[in-house]
């Protein structure tokens, strides 16, 4: 463990011992296997993993990590992240245990660790429409805001009212929808170093049966068209303006292409899957190959949507 990470470990334990944090607010694990947290199911261990369950604990963990000047990474559900095979020399702060959904009229508020799919289901059960597109997206609210997650002609920016975030200076700020600067698979939080704590969504009244039918239809489409039976990070590449990336990959004859245990899905060419005990190196090599072939044959520089923890 790096000296800075060891210092962070001791700092968190001292916060618990002093009563500044309750013992049930945060869990600390050394040498933690990150493949258990990430949807690709590859990669090595993190020197330190912190699991806050409250906003106070998350803020304390992030602030302590910044003060210790070590490497740290805030991870949600791990559905759009690749972990290096050699692991991560630093601390990973995992927000998946932070869950609380509340309703106030047409506004629903969720913590960063809440499942986007569960949020959509809860809203639908309350007769609120506007999040149906998110049903089936495997990520967390924090991750969904961070990358403006979307599917089936919907995206987070269409429903977000405001976002509460921890700033690099330790202050907490509320961002309006416009201030989030949402774009295609991006937001201001991918650039300003802030950590999403929670988000409020402005929805509309709807018919519960119609909302459920819409969500069931979208889930059926996912099961039919996507290789959900294999570990992956969903769509591997960003959409190229005016083109369907998966279609280009298929037209270039890359369906079923394999490097090691990684494969371009034969069900949906936009997905690279962990087909047979792939390593992260296998997946990265296959990503590079697909990008190279598409550039050579189509003249199109496609971008990877998956982030590498580093």
mmCIF file of C-alpha atoms in Angstrom:
data_model
loop_
_atom_site.group_PDB
_atom_site.id
_atom_site.type_symbol
_atom_site.label_atom_id
_atom_site.label_comp_id
_atom_site.label_asym_id
_atom_site.label_seq_id
_atom_site.Cartn_x
_atom_site.Cartn_y
_atom_site.Cartn_z
ATOM 1 C CA UNK A 1 0.000 0.000 0.000
ATOM 2 C CA UNK A 2 1.294 3.465 -0.877
ATOM 3 C CA UNK A 3 2.173 5.726 2.085
ATOM 4 C CA UNK A 4 -0.631 8.144 1.148
ATOM 5 C CA UNK A 5 -3.166 5.292 1.032
ATOM 6 C CA UNK A 6 -1.951 3.965 4.385
ATOM 7 C CA UNK A 7 -2.409 7.480 5.783
ATOM 8 C CA UNK A 8 -5.954 7.568 4.416
ATOM 9 C CA UNK A 9 -6.699 4.175 5.959
ATOM 10 C CA UNK A 10 -5.578 5.400 9.363
ATOM 11 C CA UNK A 11 -7.478 8.683 8.929
ATOM 12 C CA UNK A 12 -10.777 6.911 8.301
ATOM 13 C CA UNK A 13 -10.245 4.592 11.262
ATOM 14 C CA UNK A 14 -9.490 7.613 13.467
ATOM 15 C CA UNK A 15 -12.728 9.303 12.359
ATOM 16 C CA UNK A 16 -14.617 6.175 13.423
ATOM 17 C CA UNK A 17 -12.706 5.816 16.707
ATOM 18 C CA UNK A 18 -13.306 9.476 17.593
ATOM 19 C CA UNK A 19 -17.013 9.241 16.874
ATOM 20 C CA UNK A 20 -16.855 11.713 13.968
ATOM 21 C CA UNK A 21 -18.242 8.870 11.862
ATOM 22 C CA UNK A 22 -20.406 6.063 13.167
ATOM 23 C CA UNK A 23 -19.061 2.570 12.564
ATOM 24 C CA UNK A 24 -22.094 1.648 10.476
ATOM 25 C CA UNK A 25 -21.676 4.702 8.209
ATOM 26 C CA UNK A 26 -18.615 3.409 6.396
ATOM 27 C CA UNK A 27 -16.780 0.134 5.827
ATOM 28 C CA UNK A 28 -13.056 -0.063 5.072
ATOM 29 C CA UNK A 29 -11.412 -2.960 3.215
ATOM 30 C CA UNK A 30 -7.772 -3.491 2.296
ATOM 31 C CA UNK A 31 -6.629 -5.258 -0.897
ATOM 32 C CA UNK A 32 -10.177 -5.421 -2.249
ATOM 33 C CA UNK A 33 -10.975 -7.411 -5.464
ATOM 34 C CA UNK A 34 -12.507 -4.832 -7.796
ATOM 35 C CA UNK A 35 -13.691 -7.440 -10.305
ATOM 36 C CA UNK A 36 -16.494 -8.177 -7.822
ATOM 37 C CA UNK A 37 -17.752 -4.610 -8.237
ATOM 38 C CA UNK A 38 -17.394 -4.035 -11.978
ATOM 39 C CA UNK A 39 -19.744 -5.395 -14.627
ATOM 40 C CA UNK A 40 -16.919 -6.624 -16.897
ATOM 41 C CA UNK A 41 -15.760 -8.906 -14.038
ATOM 42 C CA UNK A 42 -12.085 -8.305 -14.805
ATOM 43 C CA UNK A 43 -9.199 -6.520 -13.132
ATOM 44 C CA UNK A 44 -7.098 -6.696 -10.006
ATOM 45 C CA UNK A 45 -7.387 -5.417 -6.458
ATOM 46 C CA UNK A 46 -7.516 -1.923 -5.008
ATOM 47 C CA UNK A 47 -5.125 -1.138 -2.169
ATOM 48 C CA UNK A 48 -8.061 0.277 -0.236
ATOM 49 C CA UNK A 49 -11.835 0.281 -0.713
ATOM 50 C CA UNK A 50 -14.150 2.583 1.240
ATOM 51 C CA UNK A 51 -17.907 1.946 1.341
ATOM 52 C CA UNK A 52 -19.752 5.008 2.704
ATOM 53 C CA UNK A 53 -23.489 4.661 3.379
ATOM 54 C CA UNK A 54 -24.356 8.283 4.167
ATOM 55 C CA UNK A 55 -23.666 11.648 2.568
ATOM 56 C CA UNK A 56 -21.613 12.628 5.609
ATOM 57 C CA UNK A 57 -19.430 9.532 5.263
ATOM 58 C CA UNK A 58 -18.945 10.050 1.525
ATOM 59 C CA UNK A 59 -17.934 13.681 2.037
ATOM 60 C CA UNK A 60 -15.537 12.669 4.817
ATOM 61 C CA UNK A 61 -13.989 9.904 2.677
ATOM 62 C CA UNK A 62 -13.480 12.160 -0.337
ATOM 63 C CA UNK A 63 -12.145 15.034 1.761
ATOM 64 C CA UNK A 64 -9.719 12.716 3.575
ATOM 65 C CA UNK A 65 -8.546 11.227 0.271
ATOM 66 C CA UNK A 66 -7.900 14.705 -1.123
ATOM 67 C CA UNK A 67 -6.031 15.783 2.023
ATOM 68 C CA UNK A 68 -3.834 12.680 1.899
ATOM 69 C CA UNK A 69 -2.879 13.549 -1.705
ATOM 70 C CA UNK A 70 -3.114 9.958 -2.861
ATOM 71 C CA UNK A 71 -4.842 8.420 -5.845
ATOM 72 C CA UNK A 72 -8.553 7.826 -5.359
ATOM 73 C CA UNK A 73 -11.520 7.020 -7.573
ATOM 74 C CA UNK A 74 -15.228 7.387 -6.817
ATOM 75 C CA UNK A 75 -17.075 4.332 -8.143
ATOM 76 C CA UNK A 76 -20.820 3.799 -8.450
ATOM 77 C CA UNK A 77 -22.167 0.468 -9.707
ATOM 78 C CA UNK A 78 -19.045 -0.137 -11.809
ATOM 79 C CA UNK A 79 -21.062 -0.627 -14.993
ATOM 80 C CA UNK A 80 -18.994 1.610 -17.257
ATOM 81 C CA UNK A 81 -15.513 1.026 -15.859
ATOM 82 C CA UNK A 82 -12.589 -1.243 -16.682
ATOM 83 C CA UNK A 83 -10.110 -2.129 -13.938
ATOM 84 C CA UNK A 84 -6.453 -2.779 -14.900
ATOM 85 C CA UNK A 85 -5.336 -6.385 -14.438
ATOM 86 C CA UNK A 86 -2.621 -5.177 -12.078
ATOM 87 C CA UNK A 87 -5.228 -3.489 -9.900
ATOM 88 C CA UNK A 88 -5.364 0.050 -8.576
ATOM 89 C CA UNK A 89 -2.697 1.576 -6.371
ATOM 90 C CA UNK A 90 -4.888 3.855 -4.350
ATOM 91 C CA UNK A 91 -8.316 4.061 -2.754
ATOM 92 C CA UNK A 92 -11.647 3.349 -4.417
ATOM 93 C CA UNK A 93 -14.640 5.047 -2.781
ATOM 94 C CA UNK A 94 -17.727 2.975 -3.594
ATOM 95 C CA UNK A 95 -21.087 4.772 -3.406
ATOM 96 C CA UNK A 96 -23.315 1.752 -4.140
ATOM 97 C CA UNK A 97 -24.435 1.540 -0.501
ATOM 98 C CA UNK A 98 -25.864 5.054 -0.503
ATOM 99 C CA UNK A 99 -29.562 4.581 -1.189
ATOM 100 C CA UNK A 100 -32.586 6.721 -0.355
ATOM 101 C CA UNK A 101 -35.448 7.717 -2.658
ATOM 102 C CA UNK A 102 -38.022 10.291 -1.572
ATOM 103 C CA UNK A 103 -41.030 11.912 -3.230
ATOM 104 C CA UNK A 104 -42.423 15.434 -3.024
ATOM 105 C CA UNK A 105 -45.250 15.970 -5.479
ATOM 106 C CA UNK A 106 -43.791 15.641 -8.968
ATOM 107 C CA UNK A 107 -40.199 15.711 -7.683
ATOM 108 C CA UNK A 108 -38.302 12.548 -6.783
ATOM 109 C CA UNK A 109 -34.907 12.760 -5.096
ATOM 110 C CA UNK A 110 -32.336 9.952 -5.016
ATOM 111 C CA UNK A 111 -28.900 9.475 -3.508
ATOM 112 C CA UNK A 112 -25.938 8.867 -5.812
ATOM 113 C CA UNK A 113 -25.808 5.129 -5.066
ATOM 114 C CA UNK A 114 -29.415 4.408 -5.936
ATOM 115 C CA UNK A 115 -29.984 2.174 -8.952
ATOM 116 C CA UNK A 116 -31.283 4.075 -11.985
ATOM 117 C CA UNK A 117 -33.503 1.107 -12.842
ATOM 118 C CA UNK A 118 -34.934 0.915 -9.320
ATOM 119 C CA UNK A 119 -35.520 4.678 -9.359
ATOM 120 C CA UNK A 120 -37.485 4.392 -12.613
ATOM 121 C CA UNK A 121 -39.540 1.522 -11.175
ATOM 122 C CA UNK A 122 -40.305 3.425 -7.956
ATOM 123 C CA UNK A 123 -41.339 6.521 -9.890
ATOM 124 C CA UNK A 124 -43.593 4.438 -12.134
ATOM 125 C CA UNK A 125 -45.217 2.788 -9.130
ATOM 126 C CA UNK A 126 -46.081 6.290 -7.896
ATOM 127 C CA UNK A 127 -47.685 7.132 -11.239
ATOM 128 C CA UNK A 128 -44.868 9.455 -12.305
ATOM 129 C CA UNK A 129 -43.628 9.402 -15.889
ATOM 130 C CA UNK A 130 -40.376 10.642 -17.379
ATOM 131 C CA UNK A 131 -37.850 8.000 -16.339
ATOM 132 C CA UNK A 132 -39.118 5.008 -18.298
ATOM 133 C CA UNK A 133 -36.091 5.170 -20.639
ATOM 134 C CA UNK A 134 -33.831 4.480 -17.642
ATOM 135 C CA UNK A 135 -35.486 1.180 -16.751
ATOM 136 C CA UNK A 136 -32.856 -1.446 -17.476
ATOM 137 C CA UNK A 137 -29.852 0.900 -17.368
ATOM 138 C CA UNK A 138 -27.582 -0.900 -14.869
ATOM 139 C CA UNK A 139 -25.786 2.140 -13.464
ATOM 140 C CA UNK A 140 -26.235 4.293 -10.383
ATOM 141 C CA UNK A 141 -27.779 7.755 -10.178
ATOM 142 C CA UNK A 142 -24.354 9.320 -9.614
ATOM 143 C CA UNK A 143 -22.824 7.542 -12.597
ATOM 144 C CA UNK A 144 -25.883 8.263 -14.711
ATOM 145 C CA UNK A 145 -25.619 11.989 -13.979
ATOM 146 C CA UNK A 146 -21.834 11.975 -14.503
ATOM 147 C CA UNK A 147 -22.133 10.584 -18.047
ATOM 148 C CA UNK A 148 -25.687 11.731 -18.857
ATOM 149 C CA UNK A 149 -26.735 8.127 -19.340
ATOM 150 C CA UNK A 150 -29.464 7.451 -21.838
ATOM 151 C CA UNK A 151 -31.280 4.886 -23.931
ATOM 152 C CA UNK A 152 -34.221 4.639 -26.310
ATOM 153 C CA UNK A 153 -34.345 8.368 -27.124
ATOM 154 C CA UNK A 154 -34.206 9.416 -23.474
ATOM 155 C CA UNK A 155 -31.376 10.707 -21.297
ATOM 156 C CA UNK A 156 -30.851 11.970 -17.779
ATOM 157 C CA UNK A 157 -30.808 15.634 -18.769
ATOM 158 C CA UNK A 158 -34.463 15.375 -19.812
ATOM 159 C CA UNK A 159 -35.554 14.532 -16.256
ATOM 160 C CA UNK A 160 -32.989 16.166 -13.947
ATOM 161 C CA UNK A 161 -34.170 19.183 -11.985
ATOM 162 C CA UNK A 162 -31.041 19.744 -9.892
ATOM 163 C CA UNK A 163 -27.913 17.986 -8.652
ATOM 164 C CA UNK A 164 -26.245 18.278 -5.264
ATOM 165 C CA UNK A 165 -22.462 17.846 -5.442
ATOM 166 C CA UNK A 166 -19.337 17.957 -3.290
ATOM 167 C CA UNK A 167 -16.900 20.477 -4.750
ATOM 168 C CA UNK A 168 -13.093 20.105 -4.772
ATOM 169 C CA UNK A 169 -12.796 22.783 -2.065
ATOM 170 C CA UNK A 170 -15.033 20.763 0.274
ATOM 171 C CA UNK A 171 -18.141 22.910 -0.144
ATOM 172 C CA UNK A 172 -21.484 21.497 -1.265
ATOM 173 C CA UNK A 173 -23.205 23.139 -4.203
ATOM 174 C CA UNK A 174 -26.520 22.640 -5.946
ATOM 175 C CA UNK A 175 -26.462 22.701 -9.749
ATOM 176 C CA UNK A 176 -29.508 23.493 -11.857
ATOM 177 C CA UNK A 177 -30.168 21.420 -14.974
ATOM 178 C CA UNK A 178 -28.569 24.084 -17.170
ATOM 179 C CA UNK A 179 -25.528 24.350 -14.896
ATOM 180 C CA UNK A 180 -24.931 20.597 -15.293
ATOM 181 C CA UNK A 181 -24.007 21.318 -18.944
ATOM 182 C CA UNK A 182 -25.323 17.970 -20.125
ATOM 183 C CA UNK A 183 -24.210 16.771 -23.543
ATOM 184 C CA UNK A 184 -23.954 13.442 -25.295
ATOM 185 C CA UNK A 185 -22.515 11.100 -22.631
ATOM 186 C CA UNK A 186 -21.029 13.991 -20.666
ATOM 187 C CA UNK A 187 -21.742 16.536 -17.953
ATOM 188 C CA UNK A 188 -19.891 19.258 -16.076
ATOM 189 C CA UNK A 189 -19.069 16.670 -13.380
ATOM 190 C CA UNK A 190 -16.746 14.834 -15.763
ATOM 191 C CA UNK A 191 -14.630 18.009 -15.854
ATOM 192 C CA UNK A 192 -14.937 20.017 -12.637
ATOM 193 C CA UNK A 193 -13.810 17.409 -10.087
ATOM 194 C CA UNK A 194 -17.111 17.524 -8.185
ATOM 195 C CA UNK A 195 -18.670 14.355 -6.751
ATOM 196 C CA UNK A 196 -22.401 13.861 -7.263
ATOM 197 C CA UNK A 197 -24.145 13.352 -3.915
ATOM 198 C CA UNK A 198 -27.796 13.256 -4.975
ATOM 199 C CA UNK A 199 -30.146 14.412 -7.696
ATOM 200 C CA UNK A 200 -33.725 15.657 -7.936
ATOM 201 C CA UNK A 201 -35.859 14.697 -10.938
ATOM 202 C CA UNK A 202 -38.906 16.647 -12.144
ATOM 203 C CA UNK A 203 -41.481 14.217 -13.517
ATOM 204 C CA UNK A 204 -45.115 14.321 -14.684
ATOM 205 C CA UNK A 205 -48.314 12.536 -13.726
ATOM 206 C CA UNK A 206 -48.954 9.414 -15.798
ATOM 207 C CA UNK A 207 -50.991 6.242 -15.904
ATOM 208 C CA UNK A 208 -49.323 3.511 -13.834
ATOM 209 C CA UNK A 209 -50.335 0.721 -16.205
ATOM 210 C CA UNK A 210 -49.053 2.608 -19.261
ATOM 211 C CA UNK A 211 -45.784 3.446 -17.533
ATOM 212 C CA UNK A 212 -45.247 -0.183 -16.528
ATOM 213 C CA UNK A 213 -46.106 -1.384 -20.041
ATOM 214 C CA UNK A 214 -43.540 1.027 -21.504
ATOM 215 C CA UNK A 215 -40.840 -0.147 -19.089
ATOM 216 C CA UNK A 216 -41.630 -3.804 -19.712
ATOM 217 C CA UNK A 217 -41.414 -3.196 -23.456
ATOM 218 C CA UNK A 218 -37.994 -1.559 -23.141
ATOM 219 C CA UNK A 219 -36.719 -4.366 -20.922
ATOM 220 C CA UNK A 220 -37.929 -6.966 -23.412
ATOM 221 C CA UNK A 221 -36.095 -5.123 -26.188
ATOM 222 C CA UNK A 222 -32.905 -5.180 -24.136
ATOM 223 C CA UNK A 223 -33.189 -8.905 -23.464
ATOM 224 C CA UNK A 224 -33.895 -9.639 -27.113
ATOM 225 C CA UNK A 225 -31.223 -7.473 -28.697
ATOM 226 C CA UNK A 226 -28.444 -7.210 -26.105
ATOM 227 C CA UNK A 227 -26.040 -9.900 -24.773
ATOM 228 C CA UNK A 228 -27.141 -9.508 -21.162
ATOM 229 C CA UNK A 229 -26.047 -13.065 -20.373
ATOM 230 C CA UNK A 230 -22.353 -12.047 -20.560
ATOM 231 C CA UNK A 231 -20.359 -9.566 -18.468
ATOM 232 C CA UNK A 232 -19.945 -6.261 -20.299
ATOM 233 C CA UNK A 233 -20.232 -2.520 -19.812
ATOM 234 C CA UNK A 234 -23.181 -2.135 -22.151
ATOM 235 C CA UNK A 235 -22.534 -0.210 -25.350
ATOM 236 C CA UNK A 236 -18.767 -0.062 -25.644
ATOM 237 C CA UNK A 237 -18.527 2.838 -28.075
ATOM 238 C CA UNK A 238 -20.124 6.252 -28.335
ATOM 239 C CA UNK A 239 -22.506 6.921 -31.192
ATOM 240 C CA UNK A 240 -20.793 8.639 -34.120
ATOM 241 C CA UNK A 241 -22.807 11.611 -35.466
ATOM 242 C CA UNK A 242 -25.149 10.380 -38.174
ATOM 243 C CA UNK A 243 -24.004 6.768 -37.927
ATOM 244 C CA UNK A 244 -24.874 3.711 -35.845
ATOM 245 C CA UNK A 245 -21.570 2.485 -34.415
ATOM 246 C CA UNK A 246 -22.789 -1.094 -33.883
ATOM 247 C CA UNK A 247 -23.951 -1.230 -37.493
ATOM 248 C CA UNK A 248 -20.551 -0.053 -38.738
ATOM 249 C CA UNK A 249 -18.802 -2.689 -36.643
ATOM 250 C CA UNK A 250 -21.077 -5.391 -38.038
ATOM 251 C CA UNK A 251 -20.624 -4.206 -41.638
ATOM 252 C CA UNK A 252 -16.869 -4.405 -41.189
ATOM 253 C CA UNK A 253 -17.210 -8.107 -40.350
ATOM 254 C CA UNK A 254 -16.187 -7.780 -36.725
ATOM 255 C CA UNK A 255 -19.092 -9.628 -35.117
ATOM 256 C CA UNK A 256 -17.620 -12.572 -33.206
ATOM 257 C CA UNK A 257 -14.065 -11.181 -33.434
ATOM 258 C CA UNK A 258 -12.068 -12.363 -30.426
ATOM 259 C CA UNK A 259 -8.875 -11.504 -28.607
ATOM 260 C CA UNK A 260 -8.267 -13.851 -25.714
ATOM 261 C CA UNK A 261 -11.509 -14.159 -23.792
ATOM 262 C CA UNK A 262 -12.956 -10.884 -25.092
ATOM 263 C CA UNK A 263 -15.368 -10.922 -28.027
ATOM 264 C CA UNK A 264 -17.442 -8.550 -30.131
ATOM 265 C CA UNK A 265 -20.921 -9.826 -29.375
ATOM 266 C CA UNK A 266 -22.588 -11.857 -32.101
ATOM 267 C CA UNK A 267 -25.929 -10.620 -30.795
ATOM 268 C CA UNK A 268 -25.131 -6.884 -30.867
ATOM 269 C CA UNK A 269 -21.886 -5.660 -32.440
ATOM 270 C CA UNK A 270 -21.878 -2.531 -30.289
ATOM 271 C CA UNK A 271 -21.069 -4.676 -27.232
ATOM 272 C CA UNK A 272 -17.686 -6.120 -26.348
ATOM 273 C CA UNK A 273 -18.262 -8.931 -23.856
ATOM 274 C CA UNK A 274 -16.270 -11.016 -21.434
ATOM 275 C CA UNK A 275 -16.968 -14.234 -23.325
ATOM 276 C CA UNK A 276 -14.496 -16.610 -21.717
ATOM 277 C CA UNK A 277 -12.504 -15.456 -18.679
ATOM 278 C CA UNK A 278 -11.216 -12.355 -20.438
ATOM 279 C CA UNK A 279 -8.599 -10.108 -18.917
ATOM 280 C CA UNK A 280 -8.808 -6.334 -19.020
ATOM 281 C CA UNK A 281 -5.853 -6.447 -21.419
ATOM 282 C CA UNK A 282 -7.903 -8.663 -23.781
ATOM 283 C CA UNK A 283 -10.796 -6.187 -23.723
ATOM 284 C CA UNK A 284 -8.579 -3.147 -24.279
ATOM 285 C CA UNK A 285 -6.787 -4.872 -27.170
ATOM 286 C CA UNK A 286 -10.119 -5.713 -28.806
ATOM 287 C CA UNK A 287 -11.361 -2.146 -28.333
ATOM 288 C CA UNK A 288 -8.222 -0.882 -30.061
ATOM 289 C CA UNK A 289 -8.647 -3.371 -32.901
ATOM 290 C CA UNK A 290 -12.269 -2.367 -33.517
ATOM 291 C CA UNK A 291 -11.344 1.323 -33.509
ATOM 292 C CA UNK A 292 -8.490 0.675 -35.945
ATOM 293 C CA UNK A 293 -10.609 -1.347 -38.376
ATOM 294 C CA UNK A 294 -13.464 1.189 -38.364
ATOM 295 C CA UNK A 295 -11.021 4.018 -39.006
ATOM 296 C CA UNK A 296 -9.361 2.104 -41.843
ATOM 297 C CA UNK A 297 -12.538 0.905 -43.564
ATOM 298 C CA UNK A 298 -15.024 3.655 -42.751
ATOM 299 C CA UNK A 299 -12.749 6.628 -42.133
ATOM 300 C CA UNK A 300 -14.536 7.179 -38.834
ATOM 301 C CA UNK A 301 -12.696 7.748 -35.499
ATOM 302 C CA UNK A 302 -15.065 6.121 -33.007
ATOM 303 C CA UNK A 303 -14.645 6.761 -29.279
ATOM 304 C CA UNK A 304 -14.806 4.279 -26.432
ATOM 305 C CA UNK A 305 -17.546 4.957 -23.887
ATOM 306 C CA UNK A 306 -15.982 2.800 -21.157
ATOM 307 C CA UNK A 307 -13.625 4.475 -18.694
ATOM 308 C CA UNK A 308 -10.366 2.860 -17.537
ATOM 309 C CA UNK A 309 -9.696 3.204 -13.831
ATOM 310 C CA UNK A 310 -6.224 4.689 -13.569
#
